[in-house]
XYZ file of C-alpha atoms in Angstrom:
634
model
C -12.220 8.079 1.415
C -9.119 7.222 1.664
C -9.242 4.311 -1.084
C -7.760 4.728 -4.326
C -8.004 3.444 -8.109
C -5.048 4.176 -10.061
C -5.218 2.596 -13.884
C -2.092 2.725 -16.661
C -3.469 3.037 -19.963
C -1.288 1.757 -22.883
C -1.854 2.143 -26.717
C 0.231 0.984 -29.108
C 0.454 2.882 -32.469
C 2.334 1.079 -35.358
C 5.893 2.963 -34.494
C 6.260 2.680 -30.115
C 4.617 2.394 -26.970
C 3.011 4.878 -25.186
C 2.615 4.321 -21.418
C 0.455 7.196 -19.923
C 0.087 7.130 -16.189
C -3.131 8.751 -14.747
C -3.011 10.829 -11.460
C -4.576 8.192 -8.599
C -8.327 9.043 -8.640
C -10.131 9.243 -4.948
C -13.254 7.329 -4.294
C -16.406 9.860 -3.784
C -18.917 8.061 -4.159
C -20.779 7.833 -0.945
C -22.589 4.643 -1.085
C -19.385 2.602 -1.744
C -18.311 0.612 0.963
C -21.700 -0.436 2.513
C -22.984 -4.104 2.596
C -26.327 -3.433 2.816
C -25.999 -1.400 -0.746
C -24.391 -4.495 -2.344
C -25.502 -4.150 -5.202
C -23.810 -1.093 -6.128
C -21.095 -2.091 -9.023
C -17.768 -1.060 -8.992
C -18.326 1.190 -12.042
C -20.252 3.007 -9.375
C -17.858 3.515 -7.096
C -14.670 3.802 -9.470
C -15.982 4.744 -12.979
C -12.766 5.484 -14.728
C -11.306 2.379 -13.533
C -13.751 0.403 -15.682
C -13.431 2.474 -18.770
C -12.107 -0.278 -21.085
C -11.490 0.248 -24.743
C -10.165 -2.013 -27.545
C -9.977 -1.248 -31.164
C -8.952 -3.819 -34.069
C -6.557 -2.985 -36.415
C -2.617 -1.654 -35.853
C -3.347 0.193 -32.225
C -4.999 -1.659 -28.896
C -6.279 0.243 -26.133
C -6.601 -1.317 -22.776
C -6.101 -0.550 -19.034
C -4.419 -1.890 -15.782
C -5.990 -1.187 -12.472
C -4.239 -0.404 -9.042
C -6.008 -0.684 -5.826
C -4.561 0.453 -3.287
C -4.487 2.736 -0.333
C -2.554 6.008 -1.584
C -1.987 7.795 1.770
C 0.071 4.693 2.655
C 1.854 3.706 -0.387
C 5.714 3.616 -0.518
C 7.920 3.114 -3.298
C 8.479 -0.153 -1.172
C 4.467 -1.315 -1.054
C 4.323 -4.880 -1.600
C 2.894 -5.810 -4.948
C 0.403 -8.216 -6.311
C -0.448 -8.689 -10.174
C -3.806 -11.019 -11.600
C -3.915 -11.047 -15.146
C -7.362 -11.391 -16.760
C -7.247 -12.998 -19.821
C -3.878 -13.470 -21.922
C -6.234 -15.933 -23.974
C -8.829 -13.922 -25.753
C -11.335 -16.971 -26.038
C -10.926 -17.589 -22.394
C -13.697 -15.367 -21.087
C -13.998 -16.263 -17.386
C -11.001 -14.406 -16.040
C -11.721 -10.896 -16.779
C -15.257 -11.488 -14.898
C -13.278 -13.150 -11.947
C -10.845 -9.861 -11.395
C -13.613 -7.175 -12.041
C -15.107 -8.512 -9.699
C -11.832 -9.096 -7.277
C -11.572 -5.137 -8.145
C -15.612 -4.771 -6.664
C -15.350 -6.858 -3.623
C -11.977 -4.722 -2.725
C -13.701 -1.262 -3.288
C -17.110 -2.169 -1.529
C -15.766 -4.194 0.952
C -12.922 -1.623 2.429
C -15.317 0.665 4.505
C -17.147 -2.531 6.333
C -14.485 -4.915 6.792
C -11.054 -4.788 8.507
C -9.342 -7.654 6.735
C -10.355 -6.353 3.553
C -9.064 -2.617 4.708
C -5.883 -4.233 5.951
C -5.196 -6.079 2.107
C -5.527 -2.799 0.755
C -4.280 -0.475 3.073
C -0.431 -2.502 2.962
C -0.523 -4.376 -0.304
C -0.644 -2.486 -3.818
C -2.525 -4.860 -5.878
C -2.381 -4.412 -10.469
C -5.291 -6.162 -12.566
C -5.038 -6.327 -16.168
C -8.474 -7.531 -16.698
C -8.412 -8.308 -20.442
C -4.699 -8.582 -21.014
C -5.276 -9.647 -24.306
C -7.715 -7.157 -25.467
C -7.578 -7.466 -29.144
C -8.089 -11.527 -28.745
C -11.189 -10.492 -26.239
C -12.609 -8.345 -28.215
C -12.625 -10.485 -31.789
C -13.596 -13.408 -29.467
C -10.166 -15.260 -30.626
C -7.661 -17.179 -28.633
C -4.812 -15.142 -30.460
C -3.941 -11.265 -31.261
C -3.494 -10.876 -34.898
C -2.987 -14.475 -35.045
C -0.230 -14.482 -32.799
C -0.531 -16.726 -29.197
C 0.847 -13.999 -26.728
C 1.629 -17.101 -23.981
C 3.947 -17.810 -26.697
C 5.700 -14.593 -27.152
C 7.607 -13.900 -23.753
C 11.588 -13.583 -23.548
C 12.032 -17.527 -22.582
C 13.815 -19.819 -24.670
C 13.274 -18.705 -27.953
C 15.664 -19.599 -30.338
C 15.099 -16.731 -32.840
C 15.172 -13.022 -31.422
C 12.699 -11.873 -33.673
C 9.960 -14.822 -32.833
C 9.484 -13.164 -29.661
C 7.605 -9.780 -28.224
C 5.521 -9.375 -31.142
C 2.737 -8.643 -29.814
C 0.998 -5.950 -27.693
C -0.066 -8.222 -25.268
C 2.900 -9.383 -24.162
C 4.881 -5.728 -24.508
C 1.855 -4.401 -22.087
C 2.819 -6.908 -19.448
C 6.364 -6.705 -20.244
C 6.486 -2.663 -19.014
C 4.830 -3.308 -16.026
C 6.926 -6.164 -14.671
C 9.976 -3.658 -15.214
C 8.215 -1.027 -13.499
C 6.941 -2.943 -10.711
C 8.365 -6.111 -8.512
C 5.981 -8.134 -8.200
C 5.746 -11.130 -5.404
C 2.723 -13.028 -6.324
C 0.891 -13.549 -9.654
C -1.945 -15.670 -10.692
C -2.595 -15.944 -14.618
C -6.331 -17.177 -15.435
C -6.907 -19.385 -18.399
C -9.607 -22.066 -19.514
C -9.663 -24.938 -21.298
C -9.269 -27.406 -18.123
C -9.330 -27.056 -14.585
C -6.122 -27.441 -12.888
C -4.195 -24.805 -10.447
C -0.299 -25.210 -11.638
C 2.964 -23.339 -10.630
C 6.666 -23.733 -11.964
C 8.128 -25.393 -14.179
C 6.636 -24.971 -17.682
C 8.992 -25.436 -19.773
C 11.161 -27.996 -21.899
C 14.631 -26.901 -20.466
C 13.198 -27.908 -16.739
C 12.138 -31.751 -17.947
C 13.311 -34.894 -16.965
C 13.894 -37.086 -19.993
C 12.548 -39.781 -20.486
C 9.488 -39.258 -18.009
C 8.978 -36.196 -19.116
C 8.322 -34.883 -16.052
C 8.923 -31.134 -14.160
C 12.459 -30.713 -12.257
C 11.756 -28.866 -9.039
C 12.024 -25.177 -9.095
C 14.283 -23.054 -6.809
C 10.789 -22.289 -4.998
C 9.094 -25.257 -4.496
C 8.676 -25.252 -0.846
C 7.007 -21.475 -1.329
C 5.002 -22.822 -4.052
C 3.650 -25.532 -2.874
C 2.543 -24.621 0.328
C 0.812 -21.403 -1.086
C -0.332 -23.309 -3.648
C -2.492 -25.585 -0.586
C -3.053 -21.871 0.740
C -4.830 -21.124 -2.500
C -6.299 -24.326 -3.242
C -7.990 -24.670 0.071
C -9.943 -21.303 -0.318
C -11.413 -22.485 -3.594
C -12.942 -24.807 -1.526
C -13.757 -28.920 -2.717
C -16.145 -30.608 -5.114
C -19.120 -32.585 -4.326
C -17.007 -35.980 -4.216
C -14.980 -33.954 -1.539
C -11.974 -33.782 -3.892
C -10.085 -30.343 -4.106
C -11.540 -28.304 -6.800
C -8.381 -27.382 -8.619
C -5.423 -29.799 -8.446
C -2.526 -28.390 -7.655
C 1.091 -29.832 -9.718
C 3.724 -28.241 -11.792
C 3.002 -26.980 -14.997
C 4.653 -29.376 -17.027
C 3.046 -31.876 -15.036
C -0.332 -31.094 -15.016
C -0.722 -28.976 -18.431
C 2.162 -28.801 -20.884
C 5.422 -27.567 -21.604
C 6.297 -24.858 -23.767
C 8.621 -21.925 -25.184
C 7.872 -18.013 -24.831
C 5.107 -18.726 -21.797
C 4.608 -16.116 -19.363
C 4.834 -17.989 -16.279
C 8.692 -18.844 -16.798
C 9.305 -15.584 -17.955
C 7.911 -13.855 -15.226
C 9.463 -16.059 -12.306
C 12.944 -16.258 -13.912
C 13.754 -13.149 -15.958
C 15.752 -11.496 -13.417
C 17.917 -14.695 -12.391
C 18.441 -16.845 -15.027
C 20.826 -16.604 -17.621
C 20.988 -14.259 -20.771
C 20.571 -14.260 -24.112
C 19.345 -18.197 -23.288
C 16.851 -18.867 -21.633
C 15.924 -15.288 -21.480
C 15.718 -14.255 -24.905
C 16.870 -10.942 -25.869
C 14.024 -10.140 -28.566
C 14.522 -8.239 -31.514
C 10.895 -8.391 -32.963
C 9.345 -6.658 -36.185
C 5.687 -5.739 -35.745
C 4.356 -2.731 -35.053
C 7.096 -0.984 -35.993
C 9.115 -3.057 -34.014
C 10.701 -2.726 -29.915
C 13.912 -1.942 -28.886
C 15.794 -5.365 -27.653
C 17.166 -3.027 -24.590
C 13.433 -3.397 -23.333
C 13.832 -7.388 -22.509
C 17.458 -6.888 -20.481
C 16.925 -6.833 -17.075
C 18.082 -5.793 -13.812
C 19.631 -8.672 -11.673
C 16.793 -10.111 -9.725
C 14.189 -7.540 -10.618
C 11.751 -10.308 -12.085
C 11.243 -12.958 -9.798
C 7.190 -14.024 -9.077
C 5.867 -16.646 -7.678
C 3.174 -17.427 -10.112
C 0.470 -19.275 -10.491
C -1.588 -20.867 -13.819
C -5.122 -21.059 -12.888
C -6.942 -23.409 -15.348
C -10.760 -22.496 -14.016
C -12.889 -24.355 -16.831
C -13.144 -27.322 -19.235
C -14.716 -24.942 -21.320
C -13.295 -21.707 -22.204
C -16.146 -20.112 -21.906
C -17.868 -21.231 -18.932
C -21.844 -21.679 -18.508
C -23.666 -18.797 -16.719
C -25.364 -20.972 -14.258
C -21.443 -22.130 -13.219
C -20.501 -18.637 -12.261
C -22.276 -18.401 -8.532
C -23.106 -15.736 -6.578
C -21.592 -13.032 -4.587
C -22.830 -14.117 -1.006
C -20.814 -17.480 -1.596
C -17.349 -15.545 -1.066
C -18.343 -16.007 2.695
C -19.900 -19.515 2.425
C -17.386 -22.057 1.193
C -19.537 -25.055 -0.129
C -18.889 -28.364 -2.589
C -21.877 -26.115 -4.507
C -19.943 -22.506 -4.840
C -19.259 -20.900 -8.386
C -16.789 -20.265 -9.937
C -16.328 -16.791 -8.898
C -16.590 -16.872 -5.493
C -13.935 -19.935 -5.387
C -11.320 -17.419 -7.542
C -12.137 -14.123 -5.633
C -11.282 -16.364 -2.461
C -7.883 -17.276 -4.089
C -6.730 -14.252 -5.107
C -7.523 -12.519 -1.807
C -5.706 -15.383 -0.087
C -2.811 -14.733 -2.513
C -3.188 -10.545 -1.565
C -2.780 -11.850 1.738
C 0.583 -13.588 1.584
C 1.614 -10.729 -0.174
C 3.160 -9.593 3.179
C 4.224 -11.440 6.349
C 3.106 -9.286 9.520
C 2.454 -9.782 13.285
C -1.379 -8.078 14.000
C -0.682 -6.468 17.340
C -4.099 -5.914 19.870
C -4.302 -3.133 22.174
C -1.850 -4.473 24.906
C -3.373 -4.525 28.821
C -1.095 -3.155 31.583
C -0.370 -2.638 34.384
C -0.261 -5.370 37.094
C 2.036 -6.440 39.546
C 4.998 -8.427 39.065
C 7.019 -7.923 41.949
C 10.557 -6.661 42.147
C 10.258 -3.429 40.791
C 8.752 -4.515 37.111
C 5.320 -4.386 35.584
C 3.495 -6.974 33.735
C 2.718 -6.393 29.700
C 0.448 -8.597 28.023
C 0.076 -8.191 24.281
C -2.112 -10.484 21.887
C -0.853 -11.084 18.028
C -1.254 -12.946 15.379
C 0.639 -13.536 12.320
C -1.013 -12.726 8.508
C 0.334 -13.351 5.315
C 2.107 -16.163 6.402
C 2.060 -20.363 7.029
C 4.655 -20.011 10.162
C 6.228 -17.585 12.707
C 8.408 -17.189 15.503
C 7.442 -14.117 17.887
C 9.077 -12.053 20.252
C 8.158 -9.277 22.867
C 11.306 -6.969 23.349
C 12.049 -4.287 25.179
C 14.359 -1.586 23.560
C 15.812 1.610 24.711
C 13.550 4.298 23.284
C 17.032 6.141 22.970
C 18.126 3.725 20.221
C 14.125 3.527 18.387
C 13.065 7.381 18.594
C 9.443 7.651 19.185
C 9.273 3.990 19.159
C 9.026 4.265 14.711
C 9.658 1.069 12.816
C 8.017 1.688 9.700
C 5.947 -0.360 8.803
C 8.211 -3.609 9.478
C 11.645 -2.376 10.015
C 12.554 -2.620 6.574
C 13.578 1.114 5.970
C 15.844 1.119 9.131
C 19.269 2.048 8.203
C 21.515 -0.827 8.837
C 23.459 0.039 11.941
C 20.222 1.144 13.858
C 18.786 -2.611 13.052
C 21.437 -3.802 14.234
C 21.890 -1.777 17.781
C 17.727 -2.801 18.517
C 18.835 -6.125 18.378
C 21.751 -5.723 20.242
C 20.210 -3.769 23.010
C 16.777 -5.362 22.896
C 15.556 -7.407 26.065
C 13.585 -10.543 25.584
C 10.357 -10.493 27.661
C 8.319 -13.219 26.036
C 8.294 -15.388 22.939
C 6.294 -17.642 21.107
C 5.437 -19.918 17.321
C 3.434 -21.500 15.532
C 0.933 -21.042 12.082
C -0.136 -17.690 11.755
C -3.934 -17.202 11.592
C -4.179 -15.395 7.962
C -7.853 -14.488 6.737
C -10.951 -15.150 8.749
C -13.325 -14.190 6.154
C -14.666 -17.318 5.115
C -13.519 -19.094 8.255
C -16.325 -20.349 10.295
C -13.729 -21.010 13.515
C -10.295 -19.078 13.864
C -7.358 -19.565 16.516
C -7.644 -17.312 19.342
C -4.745 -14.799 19.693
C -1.237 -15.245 21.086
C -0.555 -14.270 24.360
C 2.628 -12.824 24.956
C 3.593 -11.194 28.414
C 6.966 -10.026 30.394
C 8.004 -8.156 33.127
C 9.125 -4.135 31.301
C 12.232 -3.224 32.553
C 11.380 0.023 35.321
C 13.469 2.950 35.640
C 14.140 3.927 32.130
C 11.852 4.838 29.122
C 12.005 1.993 26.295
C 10.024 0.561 23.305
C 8.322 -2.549 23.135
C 8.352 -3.906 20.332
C 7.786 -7.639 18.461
C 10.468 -9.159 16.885
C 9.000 -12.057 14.261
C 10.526 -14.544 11.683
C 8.330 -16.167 9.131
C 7.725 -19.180 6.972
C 11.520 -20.204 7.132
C 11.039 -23.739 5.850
C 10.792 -22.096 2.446
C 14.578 -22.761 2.559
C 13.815 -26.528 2.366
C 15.206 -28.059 -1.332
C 15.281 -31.345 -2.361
C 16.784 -31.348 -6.007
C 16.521 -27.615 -7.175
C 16.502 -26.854 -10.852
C 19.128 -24.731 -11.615
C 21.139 -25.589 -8.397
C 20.449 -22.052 -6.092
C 18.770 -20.971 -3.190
C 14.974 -19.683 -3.619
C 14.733 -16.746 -5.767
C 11.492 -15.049 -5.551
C 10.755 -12.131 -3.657
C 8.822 -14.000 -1.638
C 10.840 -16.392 -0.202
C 14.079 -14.313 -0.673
C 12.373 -11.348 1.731
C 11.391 -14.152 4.337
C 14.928 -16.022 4.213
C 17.532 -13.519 3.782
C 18.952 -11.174 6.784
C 18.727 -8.273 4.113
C 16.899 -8.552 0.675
C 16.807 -5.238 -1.366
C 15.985 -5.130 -5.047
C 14.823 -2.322 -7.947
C 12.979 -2.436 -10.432
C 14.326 -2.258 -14.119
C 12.513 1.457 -14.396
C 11.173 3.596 -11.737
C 11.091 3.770 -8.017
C 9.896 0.333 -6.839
C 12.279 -1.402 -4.437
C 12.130 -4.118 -2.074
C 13.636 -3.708 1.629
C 13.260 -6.541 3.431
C 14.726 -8.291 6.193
C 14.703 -11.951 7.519
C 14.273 -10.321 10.717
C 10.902 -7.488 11.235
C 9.675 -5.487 13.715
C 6.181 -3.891 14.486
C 5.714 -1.696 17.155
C 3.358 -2.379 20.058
C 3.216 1.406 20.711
C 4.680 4.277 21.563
C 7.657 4.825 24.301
C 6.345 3.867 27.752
C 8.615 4.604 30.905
C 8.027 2.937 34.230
C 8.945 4.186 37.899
C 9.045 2.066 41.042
C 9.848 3.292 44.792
C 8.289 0.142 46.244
C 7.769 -3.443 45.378
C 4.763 -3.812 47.397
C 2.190 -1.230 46.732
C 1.677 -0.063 43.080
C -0.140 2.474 41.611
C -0.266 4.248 38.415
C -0.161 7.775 38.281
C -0.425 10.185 35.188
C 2.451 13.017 35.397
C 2.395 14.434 31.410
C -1.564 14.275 30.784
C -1.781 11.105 29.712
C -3.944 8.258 30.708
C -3.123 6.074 33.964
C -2.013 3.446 31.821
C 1.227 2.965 30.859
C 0.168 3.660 26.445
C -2.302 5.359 25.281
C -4.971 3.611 23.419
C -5.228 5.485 20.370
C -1.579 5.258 19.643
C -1.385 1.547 21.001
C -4.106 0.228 18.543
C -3.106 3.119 15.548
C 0.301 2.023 15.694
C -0.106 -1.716 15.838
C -3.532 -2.429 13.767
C -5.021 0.848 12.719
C -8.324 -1.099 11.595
C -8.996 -1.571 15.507
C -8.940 2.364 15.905
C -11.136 5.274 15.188
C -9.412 5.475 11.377
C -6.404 5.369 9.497
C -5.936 9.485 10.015
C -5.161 8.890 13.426
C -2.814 6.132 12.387
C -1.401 8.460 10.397
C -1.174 11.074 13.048
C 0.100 8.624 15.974
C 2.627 7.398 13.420
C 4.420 10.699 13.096
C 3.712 12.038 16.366
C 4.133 9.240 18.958
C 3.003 9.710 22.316
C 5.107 9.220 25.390
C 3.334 8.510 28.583
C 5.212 8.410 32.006
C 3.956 6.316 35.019
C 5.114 6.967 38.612
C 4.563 3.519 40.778
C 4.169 5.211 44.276
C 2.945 3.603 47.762
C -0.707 4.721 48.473
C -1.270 5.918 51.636
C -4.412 4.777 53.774
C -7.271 7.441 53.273
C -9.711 8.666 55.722
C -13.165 7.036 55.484
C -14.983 10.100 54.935
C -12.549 11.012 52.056
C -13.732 7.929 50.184
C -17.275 8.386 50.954
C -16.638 11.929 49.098
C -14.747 10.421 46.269
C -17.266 7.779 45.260
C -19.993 10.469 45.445
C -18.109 12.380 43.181
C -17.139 9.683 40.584
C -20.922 8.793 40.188
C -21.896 12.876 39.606
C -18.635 12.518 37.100
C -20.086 9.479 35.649
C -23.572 10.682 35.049
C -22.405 14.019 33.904
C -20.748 11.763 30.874
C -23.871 9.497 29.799
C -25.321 12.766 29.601
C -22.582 14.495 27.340
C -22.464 10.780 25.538
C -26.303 11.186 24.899
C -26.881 14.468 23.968
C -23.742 13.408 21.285
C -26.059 10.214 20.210
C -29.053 12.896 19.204
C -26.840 15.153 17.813
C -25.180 13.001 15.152
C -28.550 11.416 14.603
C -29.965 14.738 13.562
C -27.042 15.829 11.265
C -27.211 12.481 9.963
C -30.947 13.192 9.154
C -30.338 16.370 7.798
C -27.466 15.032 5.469
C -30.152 11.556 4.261
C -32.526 14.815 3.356
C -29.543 16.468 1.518
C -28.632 13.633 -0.428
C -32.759 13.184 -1.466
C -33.143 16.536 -2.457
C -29.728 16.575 -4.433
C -31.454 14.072 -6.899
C -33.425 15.169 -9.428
C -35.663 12.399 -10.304
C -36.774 9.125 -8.202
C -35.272 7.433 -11.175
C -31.831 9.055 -10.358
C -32.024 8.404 -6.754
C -33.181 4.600 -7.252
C -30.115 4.533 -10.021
C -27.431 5.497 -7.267
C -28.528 2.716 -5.000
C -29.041 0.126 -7.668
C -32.608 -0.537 -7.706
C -35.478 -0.022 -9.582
C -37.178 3.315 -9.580
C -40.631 3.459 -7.274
């Protein structure tokens, strides 16, 4: 299995921090990822990720989850962050991302969209972020509000990072760059973004100044409020505003903190904190990096009551049945997979069909795509000389090309076909989705090249009205969508973002294509390979590895592309009897396969028996059995 759970744990004695990072833990349990064994809990399939601790006194003991796919991750991954609870007293968040964490684990084996969230998107849950205040039932840690204790606008150094809480959060967001964030809180249900704050009001209305980011948050914002679904009086469930709007303003709240610590100015707003407790933290620990810390993020009021009723919470089958009637679980776990999504802008490339005539010495390439992770993109089928894109590799969107090979595919790149439009994004819930794009182009004969897409997306995030401070969009978001060539680290550690305005996904590996006549085509294999011009494995690997037989072969194709040659010769007229003796020998071919393809069927069926009688006997008791599947013993 190639899923992974990878948890920090952090304790905080009375004198420092301790950050201890645990080795990234492989799934093994064998009934994880199956539908029909639904009820198998998370703690099943990942038990140390669910090993949460808190203790009262001077030390807190809690733990942040990872989910992720660790044979693809990258110092570069793109990274999501939900935060459970940073209000002890406000118990339905931790429930919502445990559960996020279960749907991701059981759902990955039996469900490409889920597989592709996890396989490119590194998503962090703190599921009680405010342990101490969880565990003593209390709105506060040691009587301290942490969504008051952040690095923003504080006037005195020492009122701020006092408590553990908001230090635990604080050492991730240097570690990590995070592009999306949703905060869950109670109290009153309202779904707010940017700003929060008393230095973004206007006086005397008392109302939010626009953010940098509004475009991005607003129309992810309608992203996210439209998969919580509406209420019974066909109203959205969660209105969607600015903070100070909506909820309140106020000073040391995570929100600002975490959207403008790495752009705006130092010691004010951004506090530099110099805070006494616990032995106190060095003030070097709330300096940051130019534009390390720059989320869009979102406060998620669920509940007029902090603790919401039982009978509110829903079940797990309505996650795929939006209704006015859904809990409030399956309307959150639908949000934050629709924020996982946007996580990262990509084209989804299908198994191209070729070849077919186009006259005039070409051949005809028809490709299907369609964009996820964002609202809008421009496509474009290219052909590129496979002398200038070795073995066709992009990456994983042409991010990690060295700048002078970026620019030389563009340069030398032929446009076949383009298109734009909305991309189609998750289908989960989606009763009806858009059909696929078509894109299709004469490839250029006589020469072996690359074809590759070359997409834009979601560039109206650019559109300001009356930005407050007066600059450009700063998250990584919008800033990796806008900008020819975004990189950024993080404060500590590896994390980076490469990103350019501009990406590329391959449609498969280099393909060469040979014509002596215009008139008569056909396709002949001279290397081994297939009669088509790619072959399949690599073409659906390389593209959307959730379409082929696994992500090993992904993998493999990735790092060893394969090059197929086609000669287009005339085909000379064969004698009748000739044919007669070719048909009869592509039906004895034929039925010699349905008879290798059955004797396969009965031969994984018996190992497959032989392995259900294994697994029986390796129980003990009935009882144990019954216990691994989650139900009751017979």
């Amino acid at each position: 299995m190639v899923l992974s759970v990878f948890f920090l744990h952090w304790k905080y004695q009375s004198a420092a921090i301790r950050v201890v990072q645990v080795a990234p833990m492989p799934m093994v349990n064998r009934l994880c990822g199956s539908r029909r064994l639904g009820s198998v809990r998370w703690h099943s399939c990942c038990p140390a990720a669910l090993a949460l601790r808190t203790k009262t006194g001077s030390s807190n003991t809690g733990h942040t989850v990872r989910i992720a796919n660790k044979r693809l991750l990258t110092n570069s991954t793109p990274e999501v962050f939900f935060s459970g609870a940073l209000h002890g007293d406000e118990r339905l968040g931790p429930a919502t991302v445990t559960e996020l964490a279960s749907f991701l684990c059981e759902e990955y084996g039996v469900d490409t969209q889920v597989r592709r969230l996890v396989d490119f998107r590194a998503t962090w849950i703190m599921p009680m972020t405010n342990a101490f205040g969880y565990a003593a039932h209390r709105r506060e840690e040691n009587s301290m509000d942490p969504n008051r204790d952040f690095p923003y606008l504080h006037t005195r150094p020492e009122r701020c990072m006092q408590t553990q809480t908001a230090r635990a959060v604080n050492e991730l967001f240097r570690r990590h760059l995070f592009q999306f964030m949703i905060t869950f809180h109670g109290g009153m249900r309202a779904l707010t973004y940017e700003w929060g704050s008393r230095n973004h009001m206007t006086m005397p209305q008392r109302r939010s100044t626009e953010p940098p980011d509004e475009t991005a948050f607003r129309e992810v914002g309608q992203a996210i409020q439209a998969a919580a679904g509406k209420t019974l009086h066909r109203r959205w469930f969660y209105p969607l505003g600015r903070i100070n709007d909506l909820v309140y303003p106020v000073e040391g709240g995570m929100e600002d903190w975490s959207y403008a610590a790495g752009w705006e100015k130092s010691p004010t707003p951004i506090t530099v904190c110099k805070p006494n407790t616990y032995g106190g933290y060095a003030e070097e620990r709330t300096k940051y990096r130019r534009d390390s810390i720059s989320t869009l993020v979102y406060l998620a009021e669920m509940d007029n009551y902090k603790t919401a009723p039982d009978n509110s919470l829903g079940h797990r089958l309505e996650i795929w049945s939006p209704s006015a009637t859904n809990g409030h679980i399956a309307r959150n776990l639908r949000m934050c997979l629709k924020t996982i999504e946007m996580t990262r802008p990509e084209v989804v490339v299908l198994p191209p069909s070729m070849p077919s005539s186009a006259g005039d010495g070409a051949t005809s390439l028809s490709v299907q795509i369609y964009g996820f992770g964002c609202h809008q993109m421009t496509a474009r089928l290219v052909a590129v000389p496979s002398s200038v894109v070795p073995g066709c590799l992009v990456g994983e969107d042409g991010g990690d090309l060295e700048q002078e090979q970026f620019q030389q595919i563009l340069q030398k790149s032929v446009k076949m076909d383009a298109t734009e439009g909305h991309c189609r994004g998750l289908s989960l819930w989606n009763a009806s989705t858009p059909p696929p794009r078509v894109l299709q182009g004469a490839v250029p004969t006589g020469e072996e090249v690359c074809v590759l897409i070359a997409a834009e997306f979601d560039q109206q995030w650019a559109r300001q009205t009356r930005p407050d401070p007066l600059v450009t969009p700063r998250s990584h978001a919008a800033r990796g969508r806008l900008e020819e060539r975004y990189q950024v680290k993080a404060n500590d550690g590896p994390m980076m973002i490469k990103a350019r305005r501009t990406k590329l996904f391959a449609v498969g590996g280099p393909i060469r294509l040979e014509a002596t006549s215009a008139t008569t085509m056909t396709a002949k294999d001279t290397v081994d390979q297939p009669a088509l011009a790619i072959s399949e494995e690599t073409t659906m690997a390389t593209s959307d590895p959730h379409t082929s037989l696994g992500s090993s072969i992904w993998q493999q194709a990735r790092l060893v592309p394969t090059t197929t040659f086609v000669n287009l010769h005339p085909r000379p007229e064969e004698p009748e009897d000739v044919t007669y003796a070719q048909d009869f020998f592509s039906i004895a071919a034929i039925s010699f396969a349905l008879s290798i393809a059955v004797g396969c069927a009965m031969l994984l069926r018996n190992r497959q028996e032989v392995a259900i009688k294994a697994n029986v006997k390796d129980a003990q008791t009935r009882s144990e059995l019954a216990e691994m599947v989650g139900k009751d013993p017979i």
